[in-house]
Structure formats: structure tokens, C-alpha cells
CSV table of C-alpha atoms in Angstrom, one decimal:
chain,number,residue,atom,x,y,z
G,1363,UNK,CA,110.2,124.1,99.7
G,1364,UNK,CA,113.3,122.0,99.0
G,1365,UNK,CA,114.3,121.8,95.4
G,1366,UNK,CA,116.4,119.0,94.1
G,1367,UNK,CA,117.3,119.6,90.5
G,1368,UNK,CA,118.7,117.0,88.1
G,1369,UNK,CA,120.3,118.6,85.1
G,1370,UNK,CA,118.8,116.3,82.4
G,1371,UNK,CA,115.4,114.6,82.1
G,1372,UNK,CA,116.4,112.4,79.2
G,1373,UNK,CA,119.9,111.4,78.1
G,1374,UNK,CA,121.0,109.1,75.3
G,1375,UNK,CA,124.6,107.9,75.2
G,1376,UNK,CA,126.7,105.3,73.4
G,1377,UNK,CA,128.4,102.3,74.9
G,1378,UNK,CA,131.8,103.3,76.3
G,1379,UNK,CA,131.1,107.0,76.7
G,1380,UNK,CA,131.8,108.8,79.9
G,1381,UNK,CA,128.5,110.1,81.4
G,1382,UNK,CA,128.0,112.8,84.0
G,1383,UNK,CA,124.7,113.1,85.8
G,1384,UNK,CA,124.4,116.3,87.9
G,1385,UNK,CA,122.3,117.0,90.9
G,1386,UNK,CA,121.9,120.2,92.8
G,1387,UNK,CA,119.9,120.9,96.0
G,1388,UNK,CA,119.2,124.3,97.5
G,1389,UNK,CA,118.5,123.6,101.2
G,1390,UNK,CA,121.9,123.1,102.6
G,1391,UNK,CA,121.3,119.3,103.2
G,1392,UNK,CA,124.4,117.4,104.3
G,1393,UNK,CA,123.2,114.1,102.8
G,1394,UNK,CA,122.9,113.4,99.1
G,1395,UNK,CA,122.1,110.1,97.4
G,1396,UNK,CA,122.0,108.5,94.0
G,1397,UNK,CA,119.6,105.7,93.3
G,1398,UNK,CA,118.6,103.8,90.2
G,1399,UNK,CA,115.0,102.8,89.7
G,1400,UNK,CA,114.2,99.7,87.7
G,1401,UNK,CA,110.8,98.0,87.3
G,1402,UNK,CA,110.6,95.0,89.6
G,1403,UNK,CA,113.8,95.9,91.4
G,1404,UNK,CA,112.6,99.1,93.1
G,1405,UNK,CA,115.2,101.8,94.1
G,1406,UNK,CA,118.7,100.6,94.6
G,1407,UNK,CA,121.3,102.8,96.3
G,1408,UNK,CA,124.4,103.5,94.2
G,1409,UNK,CA,126.4,105.9,96.3
G,1410,UNK,CA,125.7,108.5,99.0
G,1411,UNK,CA,127.5,111.4,100.5
G,1412,UNK,CA,127.1,112.7,104.1
G,1413,UNK,CA,129.4,115.7,103.7
G,1414,UNK,CA,131.5,117.5,101.2
G,1415,UNK,CA,134.2,115.2,99.7
G,1416,UNK,CA,132.8,112.3,101.8
G,1417,UNK,CA,131.2,109.4,100.1
G,1418,UNK,CA,130.2,105.8,100.7
G,1419,UNK,CA,129.3,103.0,98.4
G,1420,UNK,CA,125.7,101.8,98.3
G,1421,UNK,CA,124.5,98.4,97.2
G,1422,UNK,CA,125.4,98.6,93.5
G,1423,UNK,CA,128.4,100.9,93.1
G,1424,UNK,CA,130.2,98.9,90.4
G,1425,UNK,CA,130.7,100.9,87.2
G,1426,UNK,CA,129.9,104.2,88.9
G,1427,UNK,CA,131.8,106.9,90.8
G,1428,UNK,CA,130.7,110.1,92.4
G,1429,UNK,CA,132.0,113.6,93.2
G,1430,UNK,CA,130.9,116.1,95.9
G,1431,UNK,CA,133.2,119.1,95.7
G,1432,UNK,CA,130.5,121.5,97.0
G,1433,UNK,CA,127.7,120.9,99.5
G,1434,UNK,CA,124.9,121.6,97.1
G,1435,UNK,CA,126.1,119.5,94.2
G,1436,UNK,CA,126.5,115.7,93.9
G,1437,UNK,CA,127.6,114.2,90.6
G,1438,UNK,CA,127.2,110.6,89.4
G,1439,UNK,CA,129.8,109.4,86.8
G,1440,UNK,CA,129.6,106.4,84.6
G,1441,UNK,CA,133.2,105.9,83.6
G,1442,UNK,CA,132.4,103.7,80.5
G,1443,UNK,CA,128.7,103.4,80.0
G,1444,UNK,CA,127.2,100.0,79.2
G,1445,UNK,CA,123.8,98.9,78.1
G,1446,UNK,CA,123.0,97.5,81.5
G,1447,UNK,CA,123.2,101.0,82.9
G,1448,UNK,CA,120.1,102.0,81.0
G,1449,UNK,CA,117.8,103.1,83.8
G,1450,UNK,CA,116.0,105.9,85.6
G,1451,UNK,CA,118.5,107.7,88.0
G,1452,UNK,CA,117.1,109.5,91.0
G,1453,UNK,CA,119.0,112.0,93.1
G,1454,UNK,CA,117.8,112.8,96.7
G,1455,UNK,CA,118.9,114.9,99.6
G,1456,UNK,CA,118.2,115.0,103.3
G,1457,UNK,CA,119.0,116.7,106.5
G,1458,UNK,CA,120.6,114.2,108.9
G,1459,UNK,CA,118.0,111.4,109.4
G,1460,UNK,CA,115.0,113.3,108.1
G,1461,UNK,CA,113.0,112.5,105.0
G,1462,UNK,CA,114.5,112.3,101.6
G,1463,UNK,CA,113.6,114.9,98.9
G,1464,UNK,CA,113.9,113.5,95.4
G,1465,UNK,CA,114.7,115.0,92.1
G,1466,UNK,CA,112.5,114.4,89.0
G,1467,UNK,CA,114.9,111.8,87.7
G,1468,UNK,CA,117.1,111.3,84.6
G,1469,UNK,CA,116.1,108.6,82.2
G,1470,UNK,CA,119.4,107.4,80.7
G,1471,UNK,CA,119.5,105.2,77.6
G,1472,UNK,CA,122.8,103.6,76.6
G,1473,UNK,CA,122.8,102.3,73.1
D,395,UNK,CA,121.8,92.4,106.1
D,396,UNK,CA,119.2,95.1,105.7
D,397,UNK,CA,116.4,94.1,103.3
D,398,UNK,CA,112.9,95.3,102.5
D,399,UNK,CA,110.5,93.0,100.7
D,400,UNK,CA,107.2,94.0,99.0
D,401,UNK,CA,105.7,90.7,97.7
D,402,UNK,CA,103.1,92.2,95.4
D,403,UNK,CA,104.2,93.9,92.1
D,404,UNK,CA,100.6,95.0,91.4
D,405,UNK,CA,97.5,95.4,93.6
D,406,UNK,CA,94.3,96.1,91.8
D,407,UNK,CA,91.1,97.1,93.8
D,408,UNK,CA,87.8,98.8,93.2
D,409,UNK,CA,87.1,102.3,94.5
D,410,UNK,CA,85.8,102.1,98.0
D,411,UNK,CA,87.4,98.7,98.8
D,412,UNK,CA,90.0,98.3,101.6
D,413,UNK,CA,93.6,98.4,100.6
D,414,UNK,CA,96.6,96.7,102.3
D,415,UNK,CA,100.1,96.9,100.7
D,416,UNK,CA,102.4,94.5,102.3
D,417,UNK,CA,106.0,95.2,103.5
D,418,UNK,CA,108.3,93.0,105.4
D,419,UNK,CA,111.8,93.9,106.5
D,420,UNK,CA,115.0,92.3,107.8
D,421,UNK,CA,117.2,94.2,110.1
D,422,UNK,CA,119.0,93.2,113.3
D,423,UNK,CA,118.6,96.5,115.2
D,424,UNK,CA,115.7,99.0,115.7
D,425,UNK,CA,114.8,100.3,112.2
D,426,UNK,CA,112.8,103.3,111.2
D,427,UNK,CA,110.2,102.5,108.5
D,428,UNK,CA,108.8,104.7,105.8
D,429,UNK,CA,106.3,104.6,103.0
D,430,UNK,CA,107.1,106.7,99.9
D,431,UNK,CA,104.7,107.3,97.0
D,432,UNK,CA,105.1,108.2,93.4
D,433,UNK,CA,102.1,109.5,91.5
D,434,UNK,CA,102.1,109.5,87.7
D,435,UNK,CA,104.5,112.1,86.4
D,436,UNK,CA,105.4,113.3,89.9
D,437,UNK,CA,108.5,113.0,92.1
D,438,UNK,CA,108.8,110.3,94.7
D,439,UNK,CA,107.7,111.8,98.0
D,440,UNK,CA,107.2,110.7,101.6
D,441,UNK,CA,103.8,109.4,102.5
D,442,UNK,CA,104.4,108.5,106.1
D,443,UNK,CA,107.0,107.3,108.7
D,444,UNK,CA,106.2,105.1,111.6
D,445,UNK,CA,107.6,107.3,114.3
D,446,UNK,CA,105.2,110.1,113.5
D,447,UNK,CA,102.2,107.8,113.8
D,448,UNK,CA,100.2,110.2,111.5
D,449,UNK,CA,97.5,109.2,109.1
D,450,UNK,CA,98.2,110.8,105.7
D,451,UNK,CA,95.5,110.8,103.0
D,452,UNK,CA,93.7,108.2,105.1
D,453,UNK,CA,96.6,105.7,105.1
D,454,UNK,CA,98.0,104.2,108.2
D,455,UNK,CA,100.8,101.8,108.9
D,456,UNK,CA,101.8,100.0,112.1
D,457,UNK,CA,105.2,98.6,112.8
D,458,UNK,CA,105.0,95.0,113.9
D,459,UNK,CA,108.4,94.1,115.3
D,460,UNK,CA,107.4,90.5,116.0
D,461,UNK,CA,106.4,89.9,112.4
D,462,UNK,CA,108.9,92.4,111.0
D,463,UNK,CA,106.2,94.0,109.0
D,464,UNK,CA,105.0,97.5,108.2
D,465,UNK,CA,101.9,97.1,106.0
D,466,UNK,CA,100.2,100.1,104.6
D,467,UNK,CA,96.4,100.2,105.0
D,468,UNK,CA,93.5,102.4,103.9
D,469,UNK,CA,89.9,101.4,104.6
D,470,UNK,CA,88.3,102.9,101.5
D,471,UNK,CA,90.5,103.3,98.3
D,472,UNK,CA,90.1,106.3,96.1
D,473,UNK,CA,91.0,106.6,92.4
D,474,UNK,CA,93.6,109.3,93.2
D,475,UNK,CA,95.4,106.7,95.3
D,476,UNK,CA,96.6,105.0,92.2
D,477,UNK,CA,100.4,105.2,92.3
D,478,UNK,CA,103.6,103.3,92.9
D,479,UNK,CA,104.3,102.7,96.6
D,480,UNK,CA,107.7,102.0,98.1
D,481,UNK,CA,108.4,100.7,101.6
D,482,UNK,CA,111.8,101.8,103.0
D,483,UNK,CA,114.0,101.2,106.0
D,484,UNK,CA,116.5,103.4,107.7
D,485,UNK,CA,119.0,101.7,110.0
D,486,UNK,CA,120.6,103.1,113.1
D,487,UNK,CA,123.6,104.8,111.4
D,488,UNK,CA,123.7,108.6,111.3
D,489,UNK,CA,123.8,108.8,107.5
D,490,UNK,CA,120.1,108.7,106.9
D,491,UNK,CA,120.5,106.1,104.2
D,492,UNK,CA,117.3,104.5,103.1
D,493,UNK,CA,116.9,100.9,101.7
D,494,UNK,CA,113.8,100.5,99.5
D,495,UNK,CA,111.7,97.6,98.6
D,496,UNK,CA,110.8,96.6,95.1
D,497,UNK,CA,107.6,98.7,95.0
D,498,UNK,CA,103.9,97.9,94.6
D,499,UNK,CA,101.7,99.5,91.9
D,500,UNK,CA,98.3,100.3,93.3
D,501,UNK,CA,95.6,100.5,90.7
D,502,UNK,CA,92.2,101.7,91.9
D,503,UNK,CA,89.4,101.0,89.4
D,504,UNK,CA,86.2,103.1,89.2
């Protein structure tokens, strides 16, 4: 079974801090995604990566950046956290156009 | 632009009643449509995709290109169907990127 592991389940940060969210998958998937999940807004794509060192912006990339130095790891970076980035962050991976496998999520609170 | 709309935030039915969760999409090409489900305290997971034409846990969904809809249906709801349901669209690019709707919470009452 595919395992997508997000490093933290809960995270509390202060406004202006630099925040790293880590995601690791163990099935050699080329695609990896970062979504944020907000009530009433559903899942919105922040960034995705279709290969090592390759990335594309999703629908809401402002205030975020990503890093994919190794195939199994995809990091989401909040350069200067703001309160409107308080959210549930979901990482996912997939093989080509196959189904997405999701991590359990990181609930980030920015105070 | 690609867009997925789920008009109902909450759908509440009694056990044994039929269920229909609505999904409409906007896409200029030939999309692939999915339903994902998130049960309480579990990860988001695939429920079904239209190309497989399978029935999973009694749920079915038909892609209606004329109405640009992909409604999820089940003839008799069970309490264990209570969950958050997301409709999603994959465009024709090779990246496998999914665009999700806003989600519908299904509450099945005993």
C-alpha cells in the first residue's frame, strides 16, 4: 500500500515565521501535490511537481514555495507565515494520471 | 477555465433513503471525473472514477457531457456513508493534476 507521510499532524507558528511542511511518499510516484483544505472552499491546489526539481503553480501559489530535490520528498514552504494561511494542508502523490494518494494532513495554525 | 461546483454544503438523509450528491463541471476538453471521500478521522481516498464504470459501496456516477454533470448516487443510504464527498476533475494534460469542488457533507441519520 502506498504511504504518504506528512511530518507533522499539528503545527502552531507565529506570524512572520518561515514554515516548512514536509511530505514523503514511498512508491516512486513522479507526481506530488500540495493542497489546502478549508471548509466551504474544498481543496485548492497550491503547487505540484511532476518530476524532481520540476514544479508548477496551482490555483493559489501566492505566499508559498516548494522544493523537490529528491523524488520521494516534496516540501511546502511558507516564506513569512500569515494568519490567513491557517489551514489544513494535504499532500498527495500519484503515478502519471492515476489516482491520488493522500497524506493524513497537517493542521497549521498561524497566530 | 476548469471548475468543479458542488452546490450543496450539507445533505442530510435518513438511513435507507436514496442519495444524490450533485457535481457540475466546466471544462472545454474531455475531462476525467472522480469522486473522493473522507470519512471521519481518515485520509481522503478515491471512491470512484468515471472511466472505470464500477459501483463502489453501492455508489454510482454517470458522466453527462450534455449537462456537464457527474452526480453521485446511491439507492439506499447507510449510516456508514456519512462523510465528506469531493467531486474532482482531471484535464487532458499529462500531469495528473486534480481540481476539486467545494465538498458536500453527507449525514445519514438512523
